[in-house]
Amino acid sequence: MTGPLVVLVGPMGVGKSTVGLLLAEHLGTGYRDTDDDIVTAQGRSIAEIFVDEGEEAFRAIEKRAVHGALAEHDGVLALGGGAILDADTRALLAGQRVVYLSMDVEEAVKRTGLNAARPLLAVNPRKQWRELMEARRHLYEQVAAAVVATDGRTPEEVTQQVLNALELKEA
């Protein structure tokens, strides 16, 4: 298998970055986050890209970042919450070890406060989060080799569940 050892997908605030770093440490491999790649390459925040150029422009930037990371990175890779919206990206994820980290809206509120720094949740965040999940859940499930619920679990517990789900051994 080529590509990353593990790819993490899921909604904003689910803990992809935190769990991804822990997984990389446990597996003795590198960690990469496509949102970080975008911020570095663009020299501005994702929220600024949304405001300045709109979601469509951001999604094009995101697609290029994700496709590059899938081709180049062989460790743990975390994708932005909306990366799975792109059909080409979903096709590239076929056959990869993809884990969908899931959570319910109450957990999302606790973790993120559903704050305004998240451009897709600026107005009525609970309602918008639910709508985003209704639109995306089936896509996360479509690309996932495993689903790990994060609700009420520590990052360490989620990491162990991911390792168990993929039958990966710690380094």
Short mmCIF file of N, CA and C in Angstrom, two decimals:
data_model
loop_
_atom_site.label_atom_id
_atom_site.label_comp_id
_atom_site.label_asym_id
_atom_site.label_seq_id
_atom_site.Cartn_x
_atom_site.Cartn_y
_atom_site.Cartn_z
N MET A 1 0.84 -1.19 0.00
CA MET A 1 0.00 0.00 0.00
C MET A 1 0.88 1.24 0.00
N THR A 2 0.57 2.18 -0.87
CA THR A 2 1.29 3.44 -0.87
C THR A 2 0.44 4.49 -0.19
N GLY A 3 1.08 5.59 0.17
CA GLY A 3 0.35 6.67 0.83
C GLY A 3 0.53 6.59 2.33
N PRO A 4 -0.28 7.36 3.02
CA PRO A 4 -0.14 7.45 4.48
C PRO A 4 -0.43 6.12 5.18
N LEU A 5 0.15 5.96 6.36
CA LEU A 5 -0.11 4.80 7.20
C LEU A 5 -1.55 4.85 7.72
N VAL A 6 -1.99 6.05 8.11
CA VAL A 6 -3.35 6.27 8.59
C VAL A 6 -3.80 7.65 8.12
N VAL A 7 -5.06 7.75 7.67
CA VAL A 7 -5.66 9.03 7.32
C VAL A 7 -6.85 9.25 8.26
N LEU A 8 -6.88 10.39 8.94
CA LEU A 8 -7.97 10.73 9.84
C LEU A 8 -8.91 11.71 9.18
N VAL A 9 -10.21 11.39 9.21
CA VAL A 9 -11.24 12.29 8.71
C VAL A 9 -12.29 12.47 9.79
N GLY A 10 -13.06 13.53 9.67
CA GLY A 10 -14.13 13.79 10.62
C GLY A 10 -14.39 15.28 10.71
N PRO A 11 -15.41 15.65 11.48
CA PRO A 11 -15.80 17.06 11.56
C PRO A 11 -14.78 17.90 12.31
N MET A 12 -14.89 19.21 12.12
CA MET A 12 -14.04 20.15 12.84
C MET A 12 -14.21 19.94 14.34
N GLY A 13 -13.10 19.99 15.05
CA GLY A 13 -13.15 19.89 16.51
C GLY A 13 -13.21 18.48 17.06
N VAL A 14 -13.19 17.46 16.20
CA VAL A 14 -13.32 16.08 16.68
C VAL A 14 -12.02 15.58 17.32
N GLY A 15 -10.92 16.25 17.01
CA GLY A 15 -9.65 15.84 17.61
C GLY A 15 -8.68 15.19 16.65
N LYS A 16 -8.85 15.43 15.34
CA LYS A 16 -7.97 14.81 14.36
C LYS A 16 -6.51 15.18 14.60
N SER A 17 -6.25 16.44 14.90
CA SER A 17 -4.87 16.87 15.12
C SER A 17 -4.29 16.25 16.39
N THR A 18 -5.03 16.31 17.47
CA THR A 18 -4.55 15.76 18.75
C THR A 18 -4.32 14.26 18.64
N VAL A 19 -5.30 13.54 18.12
CA VAL A 19 -5.19 12.09 17.98
C VAL A 19 -4.11 11.75 16.95
N GLY A 20 -4.05 12.53 15.88
CA GLY A 20 -3.04 12.29 14.85
C GLY A 20 -1.62 12.37 15.39
N LEU A 21 -1.35 13.37 16.20
CA LEU A 21 -0.02 13.51 16.81
C LEU A 21 0.28 12.33 17.73
N LEU A 22 -0.70 11.92 18.54
CA LEU A 22 -0.52 10.77 19.42
C LEU A 22 -0.30 9.49 18.63
N LEU A 23 -1.08 9.29 17.57
CA LEU A 23 -0.90 8.11 16.72
C LEU A 23 0.49 8.06 16.12
N ALA A 24 0.93 9.19 15.59
CA ALA A 24 2.27 9.25 14.98
C ALA A 24 3.34 8.89 16.01
N GLU A 25 3.17 9.40 17.22
CA GLU A 25 4.13 9.09 18.29
C GLU A 25 4.10 7.59 18.60
N HIS A 26 2.92 7.02 18.77
CA HIS A 26 2.78 5.59 19.07
C HIS A 26 3.35 4.72 17.96
N LEU A 27 3.19 5.15 16.71
CA LEU A 27 3.62 4.36 15.57
C LEU A 27 5.04 4.67 15.11
N GLY A 28 5.65 5.67 15.74
CA GLY A 28 7.02 6.03 15.37
C GLY A 28 7.12 6.56 13.95
N THR A 29 6.15 7.39 13.56
CA THR A 29 6.13 7.92 12.20
C THR A 29 5.83 9.42 12.24
N GLY A 30 5.83 10.06 11.08
CA GLY A 30 5.56 11.48 10.99
C GLY A 30 4.08 11.80 11.01
N TYR A 31 3.78 13.06 11.29
CA TYR A 31 2.40 13.54 11.31
C TYR A 31 2.29 14.74 10.38
N ARG A 32 1.17 14.82 9.67
CA ARG A 32 0.91 15.95 8.76
C ARG A 32 -0.57 16.28 8.79
N ASP A 33 -0.88 17.56 8.74
CA ASP A 33 -2.26 18.04 8.75
C ASP A 33 -2.42 18.94 7.52
N THR A 34 -3.38 18.60 6.66
CA THR A 34 -3.53 19.38 5.43
C THR A 34 -4.00 20.81 5.71
N ASP A 35 -4.73 21.03 6.81
CA ASP A 35 -5.10 22.41 7.16
C ASP A 35 -3.84 23.23 7.45
N ASP A 36 -2.89 22.63 8.16
CA ASP A 36 -1.62 23.32 8.44
C ASP A 36 -0.87 23.60 7.14
N ASP A 37 -0.89 22.63 6.22
CA ASP A 37 -0.23 22.82 4.91
C ASP A 37 -0.82 24.03 4.19
N ILE A 38 -2.14 24.15 4.23
CA ILE A 38 -2.83 25.24 3.54
C ILE A 38 -2.46 26.59 4.17
N VAL A 39 -2.50 26.66 5.49
CA VAL A 39 -2.16 27.91 6.19
C VAL A 39 -0.73 28.33 5.87
N THR A 40 0.18 27.36 5.89
CA THR A 40 1.59 27.65 5.58
C THR A 40 1.76 28.13 4.14
N ALA A 41 1.16 27.41 3.20
CA ALA A 41 1.30 27.76 1.78
C ALA A 41 0.65 29.09 1.44
N GLN A 42 -0.50 29.38 2.08
CA GLN A 42 -1.26 30.59 1.76
C GLN A 42 -0.82 31.80 2.60
N GLY A 43 -0.15 31.55 3.70
CA GLY A 43 0.28 32.64 4.57
C GLY A 43 -0.87 33.35 5.28
N ARG A 44 -1.97 32.64 5.47
CA ARG A 44 -3.13 33.21 6.17
C ARG A 44 -4.00 32.07 6.68
N SER A 45 -4.92 32.40 7.57
CA SER A 45 -5.77 31.38 8.17
C SER A 45 -6.82 30.89 7.18
N ILE A 46 -7.38 29.74 7.50
CA ILE A 46 -8.45 29.19 6.67
C ILE A 46 -9.66 30.13 6.70
N ALA A 47 -9.95 30.68 7.88
CA ALA A 47 -11.07 31.63 7.99
C ALA A 47 -10.85 32.82 7.05
N GLU A 48 -9.61 33.31 6.98
CA GLU A 48 -9.31 34.45 6.08
C GLU A 48 -9.51 34.06 4.61
N ILE A 49 -9.13 32.85 4.25
CA ILE A 49 -9.33 32.39 2.87
C ILE A 49 -10.82 32.37 2.55
N PHE A 50 -11.61 31.82 3.49
CA PHE A 50 -13.08 31.79 3.29
C PHE A 50 -13.63 33.19 3.09
N VAL A 51 -13.23 34.11 3.94
CA VAL A 51 -13.76 35.48 3.88
C VAL A 51 -13.29 36.18 2.61
N ASP A 52 -12.00 36.05 2.29
CA ASP A 52 -11.42 36.76 1.15
C ASP A 52 -11.85 36.19 -0.20
N GLU A 53 -11.93 34.86 -0.29
CA GLU A 53 -12.11 34.23 -1.59
C GLU A 53 -13.35 33.35 -1.70
N GLY A 54 -13.94 32.98 -0.58
CA GLY A 54 -15.14 32.14 -0.60
C GLY A 54 -14.82 30.66 -0.47
N GLU A 55 -15.86 29.90 -0.19
CA GLU A 55 -15.68 28.46 0.04
C GLU A 55 -15.19 27.73 -1.20
N GLU A 56 -15.71 28.07 -2.37
CA GLU A 56 -15.31 27.36 -3.59
C GLU A 56 -13.80 27.47 -3.83
N ALA A 57 -13.25 28.67 -3.66
CA ALA A 57 -11.80 28.86 -3.83
C ALA A 57 -11.03 28.07 -2.78
N PHE A 58 -11.53 28.11 -1.54
CA PHE A 58 -10.85 27.34 -0.48
C PHE A 58 -10.85 25.86 -0.82
N ARG A 59 -11.98 25.33 -1.28
CA ARG A 59 -12.07 23.89 -1.58
C ARG A 59 -11.08 23.49 -2.69
N ALA A 60 -10.84 24.37 -3.64
CA ALA A 60 -9.87 24.08 -4.70
C ALA A 60 -8.45 24.02 -4.11
N ILE A 61 -8.15 24.96 -3.22
CA ILE A 61 -6.85 24.97 -2.54
C ILE A 61 -6.71 23.70 -1.69
N GLU A 62 -7.78 23.37 -0.97
CA GLU A 62 -7.77 22.19 -0.11
C GLU A 62 -7.55 20.91 -0.91
N LYS A 63 -8.23 20.81 -2.04
CA LYS A 63 -8.09 19.61 -2.88
C LYS A 63 -6.64 19.41 -3.30
N ARG A 64 -5.99 20.48 -3.74
CA ARG A 64 -4.57 20.37 -4.14
C ARG A 64 -3.70 19.94 -2.95
N ALA A 65 -3.97 20.52 -1.78
CA ALA A 65 -3.18 20.19 -0.58
C ALA A 65 -3.37 18.73 -0.19
N VAL A 66 -4.61 18.26 -0.23
CA VAL A 66 -4.91 16.88 0.16
C VAL A 66 -4.28 15.90 -0.82
N HIS A 67 -4.42 16.16 -2.11
CA HIS A 67 -3.87 15.26 -3.11
C HIS A 67 -2.35 15.20 -3.00
N GLY A 68 -1.72 16.34 -2.76
CA GLY A 68 -0.27 16.37 -2.56
C GLY A 68 0.15 15.57 -1.33
N ALA A 69 -0.55 15.76 -0.24
CA ALA A 69 -0.21 15.06 1.01
C ALA A 69 -0.43 13.55 0.87
N LEU A 70 -1.50 13.14 0.20
CA LEU A 70 -1.74 11.71 0.00
C LEU A 70 -0.63 11.07 -0.83
N ALA A 71 -0.07 11.82 -1.78
CA ALA A 71 0.99 11.30 -2.64
C ALA A 71 2.34 11.30 -1.94
N GLU A 72 2.57 12.27 -1.05
CA GLU A 72 3.91 12.49 -0.48
C GLU A 72 4.12 11.92 0.91
N HIS A 73 3.08 11.84 1.71
CA HIS A 73 3.25 11.53 3.14
C HIS A 73 2.99 10.06 3.43
N ASP A 74 3.87 9.44 4.22
CA ASP A 74 3.69 8.02 4.53
C ASP A 74 3.42 7.77 6.01
N GLY A 75 3.15 8.81 6.77
CA GLY A 75 2.86 8.67 8.20
C GLY A 75 1.37 8.82 8.48
N VAL A 76 1.06 9.56 9.54
CA VAL A 76 -0.33 9.83 9.91
C VAL A 76 -0.73 11.17 9.28
N LEU A 77 -1.87 11.18 8.60
CA LEU A 77 -2.35 12.37 7.89
C LEU A 77 -3.75 12.72 8.37
N ALA A 78 -3.93 13.97 8.78
CA ALA A 78 -5.25 14.48 9.17
C ALA A 78 -5.75 15.40 8.07
N LEU A 79 -7.01 15.18 7.66
CA LEU A 79 -7.62 16.01 6.63
C LEU A 79 -8.60 16.99 7.26
N GLY A 80 -8.77 18.14 6.63
CA GLY A 80 -9.76 19.11 7.08
C GLY A 80 -11.15 18.50 7.01
N GLY A 81 -12.06 19.04 7.80
CA GLY A 81 -13.40 18.49 7.92
C GLY A 81 -14.17 18.35 6.62
N GLY A 82 -13.93 19.26 5.67
CA GLY A 82 -14.67 19.23 4.40
C GLY A 82 -13.94 18.59 3.25
N ALA A 83 -12.76 18.05 3.49
CA ALA A 83 -11.95 17.49 2.40
C ALA A 83 -12.68 16.37 1.66
N ILE A 84 -13.54 15.64 2.37
CA ILE A 84 -14.24 14.49 1.77
C ILE A 84 -15.38 14.92 0.86
N LEU A 85 -15.66 16.21 0.77
CA LEU A 85 -16.72 16.69 -0.13
C LEU A 85 -16.34 16.49 -1.60
N ASP A 86 -15.05 16.43 -1.88
CA ASP A 86 -14.58 16.32 -3.26
C ASP A 86 -14.55 14.86 -3.71
N ALA A 87 -15.22 14.56 -4.81
CA ALA A 87 -15.32 13.18 -5.31
C ALA A 87 -13.95 12.61 -5.67
N ASP A 88 -13.06 13.42 -6.25
CA ASP A 88 -11.72 12.94 -6.60
C ASP A 88 -10.95 12.56 -5.35
N THR A 89 -11.10 13.35 -4.30
CA THR A 89 -10.43 13.05 -3.04
C THR A 89 -10.98 11.74 -2.46
N ARG A 90 -12.29 11.58 -2.48
CA ARG A 90 -12.88 10.33 -1.98
C ARG A 90 -12.34 9.14 -2.76
N ALA A 91 -12.18 9.29 -4.06
CA ALA A 91 -11.64 8.20 -4.89
C ALA A 91 -10.20 7.87 -4.49
N LEU A 92 -9.41 8.90 -4.22
CA LEU A 92 -8.03 8.68 -3.79
C LEU A 92 -7.96 7.99 -2.42
N LEU A 93 -8.96 8.21 -1.60
CA LEU A 93 -8.97 7.61 -0.26
C LEU A 93 -9.37 6.13 -0.29
N ALA A 94 -9.94 5.68 -1.39
CA ALA A 94 -10.31 4.26 -1.51
C ALA A 94 -9.06 3.41 -1.37
N GLY A 95 -9.13 2.42 -0.52
CA GLY A 95 -7.99 1.54 -0.32
C GLY A 95 -6.99 2.04 0.71
N GLN A 96 -7.18 3.24 1.21
CA GLN A 96 -6.31 3.77 2.27
C GLN A 96 -6.85 3.35 3.63
N ARG A 97 -6.01 3.40 4.65
CA ARG A 97 -6.46 3.15 6.03
C ARG A 97 -7.05 4.45 6.57
N VAL A 98 -8.32 4.66 6.29
CA VAL A 98 -9.00 5.89 6.70
C VAL A 98 -9.83 5.60 7.95
N VAL A 99 -9.67 6.46 8.95
CA VAL A 99 -10.47 6.35 10.17
C VAL A 99 -11.31 7.61 10.30
N TYR A 100 -12.60 7.41 10.44
CA TYR A 100 -13.55 8.50 10.66
C TYR A 100 -13.71 8.65 12.17
N LEU A 101 -13.26 9.79 12.69
CA LEU A 101 -13.47 10.12 14.10
C LEU A 101 -14.81 10.84 14.20
N SER A 102 -15.74 10.27 14.94
CA SER A 102 -17.09 10.82 15.01
C SER A 102 -17.37 11.40 16.39
N MET A 103 -18.35 12.31 16.44
CA MET A 103 -18.85 12.85 17.70
C MET A 103 -20.23 13.43 17.46
N ASP A 104 -21.00 13.55 18.55
CA ASP A 104 -22.33 14.15 18.42
C ASP A 104 -22.25 15.65 18.67
N VAL A 105 -23.35 16.35 18.45
CA VAL A 105 -23.34 17.81 18.54
C VAL A 105 -23.00 18.30 19.94
N GLU A 106 -23.46 17.60 20.97
CA GLU A 106 -23.16 18.05 22.33
C GLU A 106 -21.66 18.00 22.61
N GLU A 107 -21.00 16.96 22.12
CA GLU A 107 -19.55 16.86 22.26
C GLU A 107 -18.88 17.98 21.46
N ALA A 108 -19.39 18.29 20.28
CA ALA A 108 -18.83 19.37 19.46
C ALA A 108 -18.92 20.70 20.20
N VAL A 109 -20.04 20.93 20.86
CA VAL A 109 -20.21 22.18 21.62
C VAL A 109 -19.18 22.24 22.74
N LYS A 110 -19.01 21.14 23.46
CA LYS A 110 -18.05 21.11 24.56
C LYS A 110 -16.64 21.36 24.07
N ARG A 111 -16.28 20.76 22.95
CA ARG A 111 -14.89 20.84 22.48
C ARG A 111 -14.55 22.15 21.79
N THR A 112 -15.45 22.63 20.97
CA THR A 112 -15.11 23.80 20.16
C THR A 112 -15.79 25.07 20.63
N GLY A 113 -16.84 24.91 21.45
CA GLY A 113 -17.66 26.06 21.77
C GLY A 113 -18.38 26.55 20.52
N LEU A 114 -18.19 25.81 19.41
CA LEU A 114 -18.75 26.20 18.11
C LEU A 114 -18.56 27.71 17.89
N ASN A 115 -17.30 28.10 17.91
CA ASN A 115 -16.98 29.52 17.90
C ASN A 115 -16.90 30.11 16.50
N ALA A 116 -16.85 31.42 16.46
CA ALA A 116 -16.90 32.15 15.20
C ALA A 116 -15.63 32.01 14.36
N ALA A 117 -14.55 31.46 14.93
CA ALA A 117 -13.33 31.25 14.15
C ALA A 117 -13.54 30.15 13.11
N ARG A 118 -14.64 29.48 13.19
CA ARG A 118 -14.96 28.42 12.23
C ARG A 118 -15.97 29.00 11.23
N PRO A 119 -15.51 29.34 10.03
CA PRO A 119 -16.33 30.14 9.12
C PRO A 119 -17.66 29.50 8.72
N LEU A 120 -17.74 28.19 8.70
CA LEU A 120 -19.00 27.56 8.29
C LEU A 120 -20.01 27.52 9.43
N LEU A 121 -19.60 27.97 10.62
CA LEU A 121 -20.49 27.90 11.78
C LEU A 121 -20.76 29.27 12.38
N ALA A 122 -20.64 30.31 11.60
CA ALA A 122 -20.72 31.67 12.12
C ALA A 122 -22.10 32.05 12.66
N VAL A 123 -23.17 31.55 12.06
CA VAL A 123 -24.52 31.90 12.49
C VAL A 123 -25.24 30.63 12.91
N ASN A 124 -25.86 30.64 14.09
CA ASN A 124 -26.57 29.48 14.64
C ASN A 124 -25.71 28.22 14.54
N PRO A 125 -24.61 28.18 15.30
CA PRO A 125 -23.63 27.11 15.15
C PRO A 125 -24.17 25.69 15.36
N ARG A 126 -25.04 25.49 16.34
CA ARG A 126 -25.56 24.12 16.57
C ARG A 126 -26.33 23.63 15.35
N LYS A 127 -27.21 24.48 14.84
CA LYS A 127 -28.01 24.10 13.68
C LYS A 127 -27.10 23.85 12.48
N GLN A 128 -26.13 24.73 12.26
CA GLN A 128 -25.24 24.58 11.12
C GLN A 128 -24.37 23.33 11.26
N TRP A 129 -23.91 23.05 12.49
CA TRP A 129 -23.10 21.84 12.70
C TRP A 129 -23.93 20.60 12.36
N ARG A 130 -25.17 20.57 12.83
CA ARG A 130 -26.04 19.42 12.53
C ARG A 130 -26.24 19.28 11.02
N GLU A 131 -26.48 20.40 10.34
CA GLU A 131 -26.68 20.36 8.88
C GLU A 131 -25.42 19.90 8.16
N LEU A 132 -24.26 20.39 8.61
CA LEU A 132 -23.00 19.94 8.00
C LEU A 132 -22.85 18.43 8.17
N MET A 133 -23.14 17.94 9.37
CA MET A 133 -23.00 16.51 9.62
C MET A 133 -24.00 15.69 8.81
N GLU A 134 -25.21 16.20 8.64
CA GLU A 134 -26.18 15.48 7.82
C GLU A 134 -25.69 15.37 6.38
N ALA A 135 -25.03 16.42 5.90
CA ALA A 135 -24.51 16.43 4.53
C ALA A 135 -23.24 15.60 4.39
N ARG A 136 -22.46 15.48 5.46
CA ARG A 136 -21.13 14.85 5.35
C ARG A 136 -21.02 13.45 5.95
N ARG A 137 -21.85 13.11 6.91
CA ARG A 137 -21.67 11.83 7.64
C ARG A 137 -21.53 10.65 6.68
N HIS A 138 -22.42 10.57 5.69
CA HIS A 138 -22.35 9.42 4.77
C HIS A 138 -21.05 9.42 3.96
N LEU A 139 -20.49 10.60 3.71
CA LEU A 139 -19.23 10.68 2.97
C LEU A 139 -18.07 10.22 3.85
N TYR A 140 -18.09 10.63 5.13
CA TYR A 140 -17.07 10.13 6.05
C TYR A 140 -17.14 8.61 6.13
N GLU A 141 -18.36 8.09 6.27
CA GLU A 141 -18.54 6.64 6.39
C GLU A 141 -18.13 5.92 5.10
N GLN A 142 -18.38 6.56 3.96
CA GLN A 142 -18.04 5.97 2.67
C GLN A 142 -16.53 5.73 2.54
N VAL A 143 -15.72 6.68 3.00
CA VAL A 143 -14.27 6.56 2.81
C VAL A 143 -13.58 5.79 3.94
N ALA A 144 -14.29 5.55 5.04
CA ALA A 144 -13.65 5.01 6.25
C ALA A 144 -13.52 3.50 6.23
N ALA A 145 -12.34 3.04 6.63
CA ALA A 145 -12.12 1.62 6.90
C ALA A 145 -12.60 1.29 8.31
N ALA A 146 -12.63 2.32 9.18
CA ALA A 146 -13.07 2.16 10.57
C ALA A 146 -13.67 3.46 11.06
N VAL A 147 -14.62 3.36 11.98
CA VAL A 147 -15.23 4.53 12.61
C VAL A 147 -14.95 4.42 14.11
N VAL A 148 -14.41 5.50 14.68
CA VAL A 148 -14.12 5.53 16.11
C VAL A 148 -14.85 6.72 16.72
N ALA A 149 -15.77 6.43 17.64
CA ALA A 149 -16.49 7.49 18.34
C ALA A 149 -15.57 8.12 19.37
N THR A 150 -15.57 9.44 19.43
CA THR A 150 -14.69 10.16 20.36
C THR A 150 -15.43 10.69 21.58
N ASP A 151 -16.76 10.63 21.57
CA ASP A 151 -17.57 11.19 22.64
C ASP A 151 -17.16 10.63 24.00
N GLY A 152 -16.85 11.53 24.94
CA GLY A 152 -16.54 11.13 26.30
C GLY A 152 -15.24 10.36 26.46
N ARG A 153 -14.42 10.33 25.44
CA ARG A 153 -13.14 9.63 25.51
C ARG A 153 -11.99 10.62 25.51
N THR A 154 -10.92 10.24 26.20
CA THR A 154 -9.70 11.05 26.17
C THR A 154 -8.99 10.84 24.83
N PRO A 155 -8.12 11.76 24.44
CA PRO A 155 -7.36 11.54 23.20
C PRO A 155 -6.58 10.21 23.22
N GLU A 156 -6.06 9.85 24.39
CA GLU A 156 -5.31 8.60 24.50
C GLU A 156 -6.23 7.39 24.26
N GLU A 157 -7.46 7.45 24.80
CA GLU A 157 -8.41 6.36 24.58
C GLU A 157 -8.80 6.26 23.11
N VAL A 158 -9.01 7.40 22.47
CA VAL A 158 -9.36 7.41 21.04
C VAL A 158 -8.19 6.84 20.23
N THR A 159 -6.98 7.25 20.57
CA THR A 159 -5.80 6.75 19.87
C THR A 159 -5.72 5.23 19.96
N GLN A 160 -5.95 4.70 21.15
CA GLN A 160 -5.91 3.24 21.33
C GLN A 160 -7.01 2.55 20.51
N GLN A 161 -8.18 3.17 20.45
CA GLN A 161 -9.28 2.61 19.65
C GLN A 161 -8.92 2.59 18.16
N VAL A 162 -8.24 3.65 17.70
CA VAL A 162 -7.82 3.69 16.29
C VAL A 162 -6.80 2.58 16.03
N LEU A 163 -5.82 2.44 16.91
CA LEU A 163 -4.82 1.38 16.76
C LEU A 163 -5.49 0.01 16.72
N ASN A 164 -6.43 -0.20 17.63
CA ASN A 164 -7.14 -1.48 17.68
C ASN A 164 -7.96 -1.70 16.41
N ALA A 165 -8.66 -0.66 15.96
CA ALA A 165 -9.53 -0.78 14.80
C ALA A 165 -8.74 -1.15 13.54
N LEU A 166 -7.54 -0.62 13.44
CA LEU A 166 -6.73 -0.87 12.25
C LEU A 166 -5.71 -1.99 12.47
N GLU A 167 -5.74 -2.56 13.68
CA GLU A 167 -4.80 -3.62 14.04
C GLU A 167 -3.37 -3.20 13.78
N LEU A 168 -3.08 -1.97 14.19
CA LEU A 168 -1.71 -1.46 14.05
C LEU A 168 -0.99 -1.64 15.38
N LYS A 169 0.27 -1.91 15.31
CA LYS A 169 1.07 -2.11 16.52
C LYS A 169 1.90 -0.85 16.78
N GLU A 170 2.07 -0.57 18.07
CA GLU A 170 2.88 0.58 18.44
C GLU A 170 4.34 0.30 18.10
N ALA A 171 5.07 1.38 17.80
CA ALA A 171 6.50 1.26 17.48
C ALA A 171 7.30 1.00 18.74
#
